[in-house]
Coordinates of N, CA and C in Angstrom, one line a residue:
Chain I
Q56 N 164.3 88.6 124.2 CA 165.2 89.7 124.9 C 165.4 90.8 123.8
I57 N 165.0 92.0 124.2 CA 165.2 93.1 123.3 C 166.6 93.7 123.4
T58 N 167.3 93.8 122.4 CA 168.5 94.5 122.3 C 168.6 95.5 121.2
L59 N 169.4 96.6 121.4 CA 169.6 97.6 120.4 C 171.0 98.0 120.4
K60 N 171.6 98.3 119.2 CA 173.0 98.8 119.2 C 173.2 99.8 118.1
E61 N 173.8 100.9 118.5 CA 174.0 102.1 117.6 C 175.4 101.9 116.9
S62 N 175.5 102.3 115.7 CA 176.7 102.4 114.9 C 176.8 103.6 114.0
G63 N 178.0 104.0 113.9 CA 178.2 105.2 112.9 C 179.6 105.7 113.2
P64 N 179.8 106.9 112.5 CA 181.2 107.5 112.7 C 181.4 108.0 114.1
T65 N 182.7 108.0 114.6 CA 183.0 108.6 115.8 C 183.4 110.0 115.8
L66 N 183.8 110.4 114.5 CA 184.3 111.8 114.3 C 183.6 112.4 113.0
V67 N 183.1 113.5 113.0 CA 182.6 114.1 111.8 C 183.1 115.6 111.9
K68 N 183.2 116.1 110.7 CA 183.6 117.6 110.6 C 182.4 118.5 110.6
P69 N 182.6 119.7 111.1 CA 181.5 120.7 111.1 C 181.0 120.8 109.6
T70 N 179.6 121.0 109.6 CA 178.8 121.1 108.4 C 178.4 119.8 107.7
Q71 N 179.2 118.8 108.1 CA 178.9 117.4 107.5 C 177.6 116.8 108.0
T72 N 177.1 115.8 107.3 CA 175.9 115.0 107.8 C 176.3 113.8 108.5
L73 N 175.7 113.7 109.7 CA 175.9 112.5 110.5 C 174.8 111.4 110.2
T74 N 175.2 110.2 110.0 CA 174.3 109.1 109.7 C 174.6 108.0 110.8
L75 N 173.6 107.7 111.6 CA 173.6 106.7 112.6 C 172.7 105.6 112.4
T76 N 173.0 104.4 112.7 CA 172.2 103.2 112.5 C 171.9 102.5 113.8
C77 N 170.7 102.2 114.1 CA 170.3 101.5 115.2 C 169.8 100.0 114.7
T78 N 170.6 99.0 115.1 CA 170.2 97.7 114.8 C 169.8 97.0 115.9
F79 N 168.4 96.4 115.8 CA 167.7 95.9 117.0 C 167.4 94.5 116.7
S80 N 167.0 93.8 117.8 CA 166.5 92.4 117.8 C 165.6 92.2 119.0
G81 N 164.8 91.2 118.9 CA 163.9 90.8 120.0 C 162.5 91.4 119.9
F82 N 162.2 92.3 118.8 CA 160.9 92.8 118.6 C 160.8 93.1 117.1
L83 N 159.5 93.2 116.8 CA 159.3 93.6 115.3 C 158.8 95.0 115.2
L84 N 159.4 95.8 114.5 CA 159.0 97.2 114.3 C 157.7 97.2 113.4
S85 N 157.3 96.1 112.9 CA 156.0 96.1 112.1 C 154.9 95.8 113.1
T86 N 155.1 95.5 114.3 CA 154.0 95.2 115.2 C 153.3 96.5 115.7
S87 N 152.0 96.5 115.6 CA 151.3 97.6 116.0 C 151.7 98.2 117.5
G88 N 152.0 99.5 117.4 CA 152.4 100.1 118.7 C 153.9 100.3 118.9
A89 N 154.7 99.5 118.1 CA 156.1 99.5 118.3 C 156.8 100.8 117.8
G90 N 157.8 101.2 118.5 CA 158.5 102.4 118.2 C 160.0 102.4 118.5
V91 N 160.8 103.1 117.9 CA 162.2 103.3 118.3 C 162.6 104.8 118.2
G92 N 163.2 105.2 119.3 CA 163.6 106.6 119.3 C 165.1 106.8 119.4
W93 N 165.5 108.1 119.2 CA 166.9 108.5 119.4 C 166.9 109.6 120.4
I94 N 167.9 109.4 121.3 CA 168.1 110.5 122.4 C 169.6 110.8 122.3
R95 N 170.1 111.9 122.7 CA 171.5 112.1 122.8 C 171.8 112.9 124.1
Q96 N 173.2 112.8 124.4 CA 173.7 113.4 125.7 C 175.0 114.0 125.5
P97 N 175.1 115.4 125.4 CA 176.4 116.0 125.5 C 177.2 115.6 126.7
P98 N 178.5 115.6 126.6 CA 179.4 115.2 127.8 C 179.0 115.9 129.0
G99 N 178.7 115.2 130.1 CA 178.4 115.8 131.4 C 177.1 116.6 131.4
K100 N 176.2 116.4 130.5 CA 175.0 117.1 130.4 C 173.8 116.2 130.4
A101 N 172.6 116.8 130.3 CA 171.4 116.0 130.4 C 171.0 115.3 129.0
L102 N 170.1 114.4 129.2 CA 169.5 113.7 127.9 C 168.6 114.7 127.2
E103 N 168.7 114.5 125.8 CA 167.8 115.3 124.9 C 167.2 114.3 123.9
W104 N 165.9 114.3 123.9 CA 165.2 113.5 122.9 C 165.3 114.2 121.5
L105 N 165.5 113.3 120.4 CA 165.8 113.8 119.1 C 164.5 113.4 118.2
A106 N 164.3 112.1 118.1 CA 163.3 111.6 117.1 C 162.7 110.3 117.5
L107 N 161.6 110.0 116.8 CA 161.0 108.7 117.1 C 160.2 108.2 115.9
I108 N 160.3 106.9 115.6 CA 159.6 106.3 114.4 C 158.7 105.2 114.9
Y109 N 157.6 105.1 114.4 CA 156.6 104.0 114.8 C 156.4 102.9 113.7
W110 N 155.7 101.9 114.1 CA 155.5 100.8 113.2 C 154.9 101.2 112.0
N111 N 154.0 102.2 112.0 CA 153.2 102.6 110.8 C 153.9 103.7 110.0
D112 N 155.2 104.0 110.3 CA 156.0 105.0 109.7 C 155.7 106.4 110.1
D113 N 154.9 106.5 111.1 CA 154.6 107.8 111.7 C 155.9 108.3 112.4
K114 N 156.3 109.6 112.2 CA 157.6 110.1 112.7 C 157.3 111.3 113.6
Q115 N 158.1 111.5 114.7 CA 158.1 112.7 115.6 C 159.5 113.1 115.7
Y116 N 159.6 114.5 115.7 CA 160.9 115.1 115.9 C 160.9 116.1 116.9
S117 N 162.0 116.3 117.6 CA 162.2 117.5 118.5 C 162.1 118.8 117.7
P118 N 161.1 119.6 118.2 CA 160.8 120.9 117.5 C 162.1 121.7 117.2
S119 N 163.1 121.8 118.1 CA 164.2 122.5 118.0 C 165.2 122.1 117.0
L120 N 165.1 120.8 116.6 CA 166.1 120.2 115.7 C 165.4 119.6 114.4
R121 N 164.1 119.9 114.3 CA 163.3 119.2 113.3 C 163.9 119.4 111.9
S122 N 164.4 120.6 111.6 CA 164.9 120.9 110.3 C 166.1 120.2 109.9
R123 N 166.8 119.6 110.9 CA 168.0 118.9 110.6 C 168.0 117.4 110.8
L124 N 166.9 116.9 111.2 CA 166.7 115.5 111.5 C 165.9 114.7 110.5
T125 N 166.3 113.5 110.2 CA 165.5 112.6 109.4 C 165.6 111.2 110.0
I126 N 164.5 110.6 110.3 CA 164.5 109.2 110.8 C 163.7 108.3 109.8
T127 N 164.4 107.1 109.6 CA 163.7 106.1 108.7 C 164.0 104.8 109.3
K128 N 163.2 103.8 108.8 CA 163.3 102.5 109.2 C 163.4 101.4 108.0
D129 N 164.1 100.4 108.3 CA 164.1 99.3 107.4 C 163.7 98.1 108.2
T130 N 162.4 97.8 108.2 CA 161.8 96.8 109.0 C 162.4 95.4 108.8
S131 N 162.7 95.1 107.5 CA 163.3 93.7 107.2 C 164.6 93.6 107.7
E132 N 165.4 94.7 107.7 CA 166.8 94.6 108.2 C 166.8 94.9 109.7
K133 N 165.7 95.2 110.3 CA 165.7 95.5 111.7 C 166.6 96.6 112.1
Q134 N 166.4 97.7 111.3 CA 167.3 98.8 111.5 C 166.5 100.2 111.4
V135 N 167.0 101.1 112.3 CA 166.4 102.5 112.2 C 167.6 103.5 112.0
V136 N 167.5 104.3 111.1 CA 168.5 105.3 110.7 C 168.2 106.7 111.1
L137 N 169.1 107.4 111.7 CA 168.9 108.8 112.0 C 170.0 109.6 111.2
T138 N 169.5 110.6 110.4 CA 170.5 111.6 109.9 C 170.4 112.9 110.5
V139 N 171.5 113.6 110.8 CA 171.6 114.9 111.3 C 172.4 115.7 110.4
T140 N 171.8 116.8 109.8 CA 172.6 117.5 108.8 C 173.3 118.7 109.5
N141 N 174.3 119.3 108.8 CA 174.9 120.5 109.3 C 175.4 120.3 110.7
M142 N 176.3 119.4 110.9 CA 176.7 119.1 112.3 C 177.7 120.2 112.7
D143 N 177.6 120.5 114.1 CA 178.3 121.5 114.7 C 178.9 120.9 115.9
P144 N 180.1 121.6 116.5 CA 180.7 121.0 117.7 C 179.7 120.9 118.9
V145 N 178.6 121.7 119.0 CA 177.7 121.5 120.0 C 176.9 120.2 119.9
D146 N 177.0 119.6 118.8 CA 176.3 118.3 118.6 C 177.1 117.2 119.1
T147 N 178.3 117.4 119.6 CA 179.1 116.4 120.2 C 178.4 115.7 121.3
G148 N 178.5 114.4 121.4 CA 177.8 113.7 122.5 C 177.7 112.2 122.2
T149 N 177.0 111.6 123.1 CA 176.6 110.2 123.0 C 175.3 110.1 122.5
Y150 N 175.1 109.3 121.4 CA 173.8 109.2 120.7 C 173.2 107.7 121.1
Y151 N 172.0 107.7 121.6 CA 171.4 106.4 122.0 C 170.2 106.2 121.1
C152 N 169.9 104.9 120.8 CA 168.6 104.6 120.4 C 168.0 103.7 121.4
A153 N 166.6 103.7 121.4 CA 165.8 103.1 122.5 C 164.5 102.5 122.0
H154 N 164.1 101.3 122.6 CA 162.8 100.9 122.3 C 161.8 101.6 123.1
K155 N 160.7 101.9 122.5 CA 159.6 102.6 123.2 C 158.5 101.8 123.6
L156 N 158.2 101.9 124.9 CA 157.0 101.5 125.5 C 155.9 102.6 125.1
P157 N 154.7 102.3 125.3 CA 153.8 103.4 125.0 C 154.2 104.8 125.5
L158 N 154.8 105.0 126.7 CA 155.0 106.3 127.1 C 156.4 106.5 127.7
A159 N 157.3 105.6 127.5 CA 158.7 105.8 128.0 C 159.6 104.8 127.1
F160 N 160.9 105.0 127.4 CA 161.8 104.2 126.7 C 162.4 103.1 127.6
D161 N 162.0 101.9 127.4 CA 162.3 100.8 128.4 C 163.7 100.1 128.1
I162 N 164.1 99.9 126.8 CA 165.4 99.3 126.6 C 166.2 100.3 125.8
W163 N 167.4 100.5 126.2 CA 168.4 101.4 125.4 C 169.5 100.7 124.9
G164 N 170.0 101.2 123.8 CA 171.3 100.7 123.3 C 172.5 101.2 124.2
Q165 N 173.7 100.8 123.9 CA 174.9 101.2 124.7 C 175.3 102.6 124.5
G166 N 174.9 103.1 123.3 CA 175.2 104.5 122.9 C 176.5 104.5 122.1
T167 N 176.6 105.5 121.2 CA 177.8 105.7 120.4 C 178.2 107.2 120.5
M168 N 179.5 107.4 120.7 CA 180.1 108.8 121.0 C 180.4 109.3 119.7
V169 N 179.9 110.5 119.5 CA 180.1 111.3 118.2 C 180.9 112.6 118.6
T170 N 182.0 112.9 117.9 CA 182.7 114.1 118.2 C 182.7 114.9 116.9
V171 N 182.3 116.2 117.0 CA 182.3 117.1 115.8 C 183.5 118.0 116.0
S172 N 184.4 117.9 115.0 CA 185.6 118.7 115.1 C 186.4 118.7 113.7
S173 N 186.9 119.8 113.4 CA 187.7 119.8 112.1 C 189.1 119.3 112.3
Chain Q
E18 N 155.7 124.8 125.5 CA 156.6 123.7 125.8 C 156.8 123.5 127.2
I19 N 156.6 122.2 127.7 CA 156.8 121.9 129.1 C 158.2 121.8 129.5
V20 N 158.6 122.5 130.7 CA 160.0 122.4 131.2 C 159.9 121.5 132.5
L21 N 160.9 120.6 132.6 CA 160.9 119.8 133.9 C 162.1 120.3 134.7
T22 N 161.9 120.6 135.9 CA 162.9 121.1 136.8 C 163.1 120.0 137.9
Q23 N 164.2 119.6 138.0 CA 164.6 118.6 139.1 C 165.4 119.2 140.2
S24 N 165.0 118.8 141.4 CA 165.7 119.3 142.5 C 165.9 118.1 143.6
P25 N 167.0 118.2 144.4 CA 168.1 119.1 144.2 C 169.0 118.7 143.0
G26 N 169.9 119.5 142.8 CA 170.9 119.2 141.7 C 171.7 118.1 142.1
T27 N 172.2 118.1 143.3 CA 173.0 117.0 143.9 C 172.4 116.7 145.3
L28 N 172.4 115.4 145.6 CA 171.9 115.0 146.9 C 172.9 114.0 147.4
S29 N 173.4 114.4 148.7 CA 174.4 113.6 149.4 C 173.8 112.9 150.5
L30 N 173.9 111.5 150.5 CA 173.2 110.7 151.4 C 174.1 109.4 151.7
S31 N 173.8 108.7 152.7 CA 174.7 107.5 153.1 C 173.8 106.3 152.7
P32 N 174.4 105.1 152.5 CA 173.6 103.9 152.3 C 172.8 103.6 153.5
G33 N 171.6 103.2 153.2 CA 170.5 102.9 154.2 C 169.6 104.0 154.5
E34 N 170.0 105.3 153.9 CA 169.1 106.3 154.2 C 168.0 106.4 153.0
R35 N 167.1 107.3 153.3 CA 165.9 107.4 152.3 C 166.3 108.7 151.4
A36 N 166.0 108.5 150.1 CA 166.2 109.5 149.1 C 164.9 110.0 148.6
T37 N 164.8 111.3 148.4 CA 163.6 111.9 147.9 C 164.0 112.9 146.8
L38 N 163.7 112.6 145.6 CA 164.0 113.4 144.4 C 162.8 114.0 143.8
S39 N 162.9 115.3 143.4 CA 161.8 116.0 142.9 C 161.8 116.3 141.5
C40 N 160.7 116.4 140.8 CA 160.6 116.7 139.5 C 159.4 117.6 139.3
R41 N 159.6 118.9 138.9 CA 158.4 119.9 138.9 C 158.2 120.2 137.4
A42 N 156.9 120.1 136.9 CA 156.7 120.6 135.6 C 156.2 122.0 135.6
S43 N 156.5 122.7 134.5 CA 156.2 124.2 134.3 C 154.7 124.3 134.1
Q44 N 153.9 123.3 133.8 CA 152.5 123.3 133.7 C 152.0 122.0 134.0
R45 N 150.7 121.9 134.4 CA 150.0 120.7 134.7 C 150.2 119.6 133.7
V46 N 150.6 118.5 134.0 CA 150.8 117.3 133.1 C 150.0 116.1 133.7
S47 N 149.7 115.2 132.8 CA 149.1 114.0 133.2 C 150.2 113.0 133.8
S48 N 149.9 112.4 134.9 CA 150.8 111.5 135.6 C 151.0 110.3 134.6
T49 N 150.2 110.0 133.7 CA 150.3 108.8 132.8 C 151.6 108.9 132.0
Y50 N 152.1 110.2 131.8 CA 153.1 110.4 130.9 C 154.4 110.9 131.6
L51 N 154.6 110.5 132.8 CA 155.8 110.9 133.6 C 156.6 109.6 133.9
A52 N 157.9 109.7 133.5 CA 158.8 108.5 133.8 C 160.0 108.9 134.5
W53 N 160.8 108.0 135.1 CA 162.0 108.2 135.8 C 163.1 107.2 135.3
Y54 N 164.3 107.7 135.1 CA 165.4 106.9 134.6 C 166.6 107.1 135.7
Q55 N 167.4 106.0 135.7 CA 168.6 106.0 136.4 C 169.8 105.8 135.4
Q56 N 170.9 106.7 135.6 CA 172.0 106.5 134.7 C 173.3 106.5 135.5
K57 N 174.0 105.5 135.4 CA 175.4 105.3 136.0 C 176.4 105.7 135.1
P58 N 177.6 106.1 135.6 CA 178.6 106.6 134.7 C 179.0 105.6 133.6
A59 N 179.2 106.1 132.4 CA 179.4 105.4 131.2 C 178.4 104.2 130.8
Q60 N 177.2 104.4 131.3 CA 176.2 103.5 131.0 C 175.0 104.3 130.3
A61 N 174.2 103.5 129.7 CA 172.9 104.0 129.2 C 171.9 104.2 130.2
P62 N 171.0 105.1 130.1 CA 169.9 105.2 131.1 C 169.1 103.9 131.2
R63 N 168.5 103.7 132.4 CA 167.7 102.5 132.7 C 166.3 103.1 133.2
L64 N 165.3 102.5 132.6 CA 163.9 102.9 133.0 C 163.6 102.3 134.3
L65 N 163.2 103.2 135.3 CA 162.8 102.8 136.6 C 161.3 102.8 136.8
I66 N 160.7 103.9 136.4 CA 159.2 104.1 136.7 C 158.6 104.7 135.5
Y67 N 157.4 104.3 135.2 CA 156.6 104.9 134.1 C 155.2 105.2 134.6
G68 N 154.4 106.0 134.0 CA 153.1 106.3 134.5 C 153.1 106.9 135.9
A69 N 154.2 107.5 136.2 CA 154.4 108.2 137.5 C 154.8 107.3 138.7
S70 N 154.1 106.0 138.7 CA 154.2 105.3 139.8 C 154.4 103.8 139.6
T71 N 154.5 103.4 138.3 CA 154.6 101.9 137.9 C 156.0 101.5 137.7
R72 N 156.5 100.6 138.5 CA 157.9 100.2 138.4 C 158.1 99.3 137.1
A73 N 159.1 99.6 136.4 CA 159.5 98.8 135.2 C 159.9 97.5 135.6
T74 N 160.0 96.6 134.7 CA 160.4 95.2 134.9 C 161.7 95.1 135.6
G75 N 161.7 94.3 136.7 CA 163.0 94.0 137.3 C 163.5 95.1 138.3
I76 N 162.7 96.2 138.5 CA 163.2 97.3 139.4 C 162.8 96.9 140.8
P77 N 163.7 97.1 141.7 CA 163.4 96.7 143.1 C 162.4 97.6 143.8
D78 N 161.7 97.0 144.7 CA 160.5 97.8 145.3 C 160.9 98.9 146.2
R79 N 162.3 99.0 146.5 CA 162.7 100.2 147.3 C 162.5 101.5 146.4
F80 N 162.3 101.3 145.1 CA 162.1 102.4 144.2 C 160.6 102.7 144.1
S81 N 160.1 103.9 144.4 CA 158.7 104.2 144.2 C 158.6 105.7 143.7
G82 N 157.5 105.8 142.8 CA 157.2 107.1 142.2 C 155.8 107.5 142.7
S83 N 155.7 108.8 142.8 CA 154.4 109.4 143.2 C 154.3 110.8 142.6
G84 N 153.1 111.4 142.8 CA 152.9 112.7 142.4 C 151.8 112.9 141.4
S85 N 151.4 114.2 141.1 CA 150.4 114.5 140.1 C 150.5 115.9 139.8
A86 N 149.8 116.3 138.7 CA 149.7 117.8 138.3 C 151.1 118.3 137.8
T87 N 151.8 119.0 138.7 CA 153.1 119.5 138.4 C 154.2 119.1 139.3
D88 N 153.9 118.3 140.3 CA 154.9 117.8 141.3 C 155.0 116.3 141.4
F89 N 156.2 115.8 141.1 CA 156.4 114.3 141.0 C 157.6 114.0 141.9
T90 N 157.6 112.9 142.5 CA 158.7 112.4 143.4 C 159.1 111.0 143.1
L91 N 160.4 110.9 143.1 CA 161.0 109.5 143.1 C 161.6 109.3 144.5
T92 N 161.2 108.2 145.1 CA 161.7 107.9 146.5 C 162.5 106.5 146.4
I93 N 163.6 106.6 147.0 CA 164.3 105.3 147.2 C 164.3 105.1 148.7
S94 N 163.7 104.0 149.2 CA 163.4 103.8 150.6 C 164.7 103.6 151.4
R95 N 165.5 102.8 151.0 CA 166.8 102.5 151.7 C 167.9 102.3 150.7
L96 N 168.8 103.3 150.7 CA 169.7 103.4 149.6 C 170.8 102.2 149.7
E97 N 170.9 101.5 148.5 CA 172.0 100.6 148.5 C 173.2 101.2 147.7
P98 N 174.4 100.6 147.8 CA 175.5 101.2 147.2 C 175.4 101.4 145.7
E99 N 174.7 100.5 145.0 CA 174.4 100.7 143.6 C 173.5 101.6 143.1
D100 N 172.8 102.3 144.1 CA 171.8 103.3 143.7 C 172.3 104.7 143.5
F101 N 173.6 104.9 143.8 CA 174.3 106.2 143.6 C 174.5 106.4 142.2
A102 N 173.9 107.4 141.6 CA 173.8 107.6 140.2 C 173.1 108.9 139.8
V103 N 172.9 109.2 138.6 CA 172.1 110.4 138.2 C 170.7 109.9 137.8
Y104 N 169.8 110.6 138.2 CA 168.3 110.3 137.9 C 167.7 111.4 137.1
Y105 N 166.9 111.0 136.1 CA 166.2 111.9 135.2 C 164.7 111.5 135.2
C106 N 164.0 112.7 135.2 CA 162.5 112.4 135.0 C 162.3 112.8 133.5
Q107 N 161.2 112.3 132.9 CA 160.9 112.5 131.6 C 159.4 112.6 131.3
H108 N 159.0 113.5 130.5 CA 157.5 113.6 130.2 C 157.3 113.5 128.7
Y109 N 156.2 113.0 128.4 CA 155.7 112.9 127.0 C 154.4 113.8 126.9
G110 N 154.6 114.9 126.1 CA 153.5 115.8 126.1 C 153.0 116.4 124.9
D111 N 152.6 117.6 124.9 CA 152.0 118.3 123.7 C 153.0 118.3 122.5
S112 N 152.4 118.2 121.3 CA 153.2 118.2 120.2 C 154.0 117.0 120.0
S113 N 153.5 115.9 120.8 CA 154.2 114.6 120.7 C 155.7 114.7 121.0
M114 N 156.0 115.5 122.0 CA 157.4 115.8 122.3 C 157.9 115.1 123.6
Y115 N 158.9 114.6 123.7 CA 159.5 114.0 125.0 C 160.5 115.0 125.6
T116 N 160.4 115.3 126.8 CA 161.2 116.2 127.5 C 161.8 115.5 128.7
F117 N 163.1 115.8 128.9 CA 163.8 115.3 130.0 C 164.1 116.5 131.0
G118 N 164.1 116.1 132.3 CA 164.7 117.1 133.3 C 166.2 117.1 133.2
Q119 N 166.9 118.1 134.0 CA 168.3 118.3 133.9 C 169.0 117.3 134.7
G120 N 168.3 116.4 135.5 CA 168.9 115.4 136.3 C 169.3 115.7 137.8
T121 N 169.2 114.8 138.7 CA 169.7 114.9 140.1 C 170.8 113.9 140.2
K122 N 171.9 114.3 140.7 CA 173.0 113.4 141.0 C 172.9 113.0 142.5
L123 N 172.8 111.7 142.7 CA 172.8 111.1 144.0 C 174.1 110.6 144.3
E124 N 174.8 111.2 145.3 CA 176.1 110.8 145.6 C 176.3 110.3 147.0
I125 N 177.4 109.6 147.3 CA 177.5 109.0 148.7 C 178.1 110.1 149.5
K126 N 177.6 110.2 150.7 CA 178.0 111.3 151.6 C 179.2 110.7 152.4

């Protein structure tokens, strides 16, 4: 059974860097084809894909946020980390990590709410 | 960059009725790369359909997906009370980018 869980701060100040950790079980990120993505959702708004990392360390980023995002993996610890620099109040929302099928995200974490406020 | 436009924004129906949700792409896309998700309040999204028409594991057969090119449809044949939620389409496309539509809220009439 695949599970994922996000963790990180619930409150960050503007201009700070957000670091979120996705801890997963039930699959190996070292397996060919495996991937973990990050998606966020502002309150009451639609989903927005942020980043994705593959088993071979290939990384993909949303073009609109590429300069602020970094995704890394720790295969042995079964974790994927997302950092977002220069946080702004518009970055407030729920951040999800998800297991990636070849062309969709089949299992999602419960999400973690992040508020950006001074 | 591909834009996905979902319609209607809100759909009001009664249990037992048929729901038809639309997802239109701003340019022709491969149906292989089109997925649908369901999201209930305070819950994470749940994958319903991938490859435009393949149901994900455990998804009831009252959910079906269809379409090609720029027009895709999610159909719920007979609405159950637990089907009232927000639905998103998603595409994986050029520049290795994942795009979501803005969502359709399916509410009880």
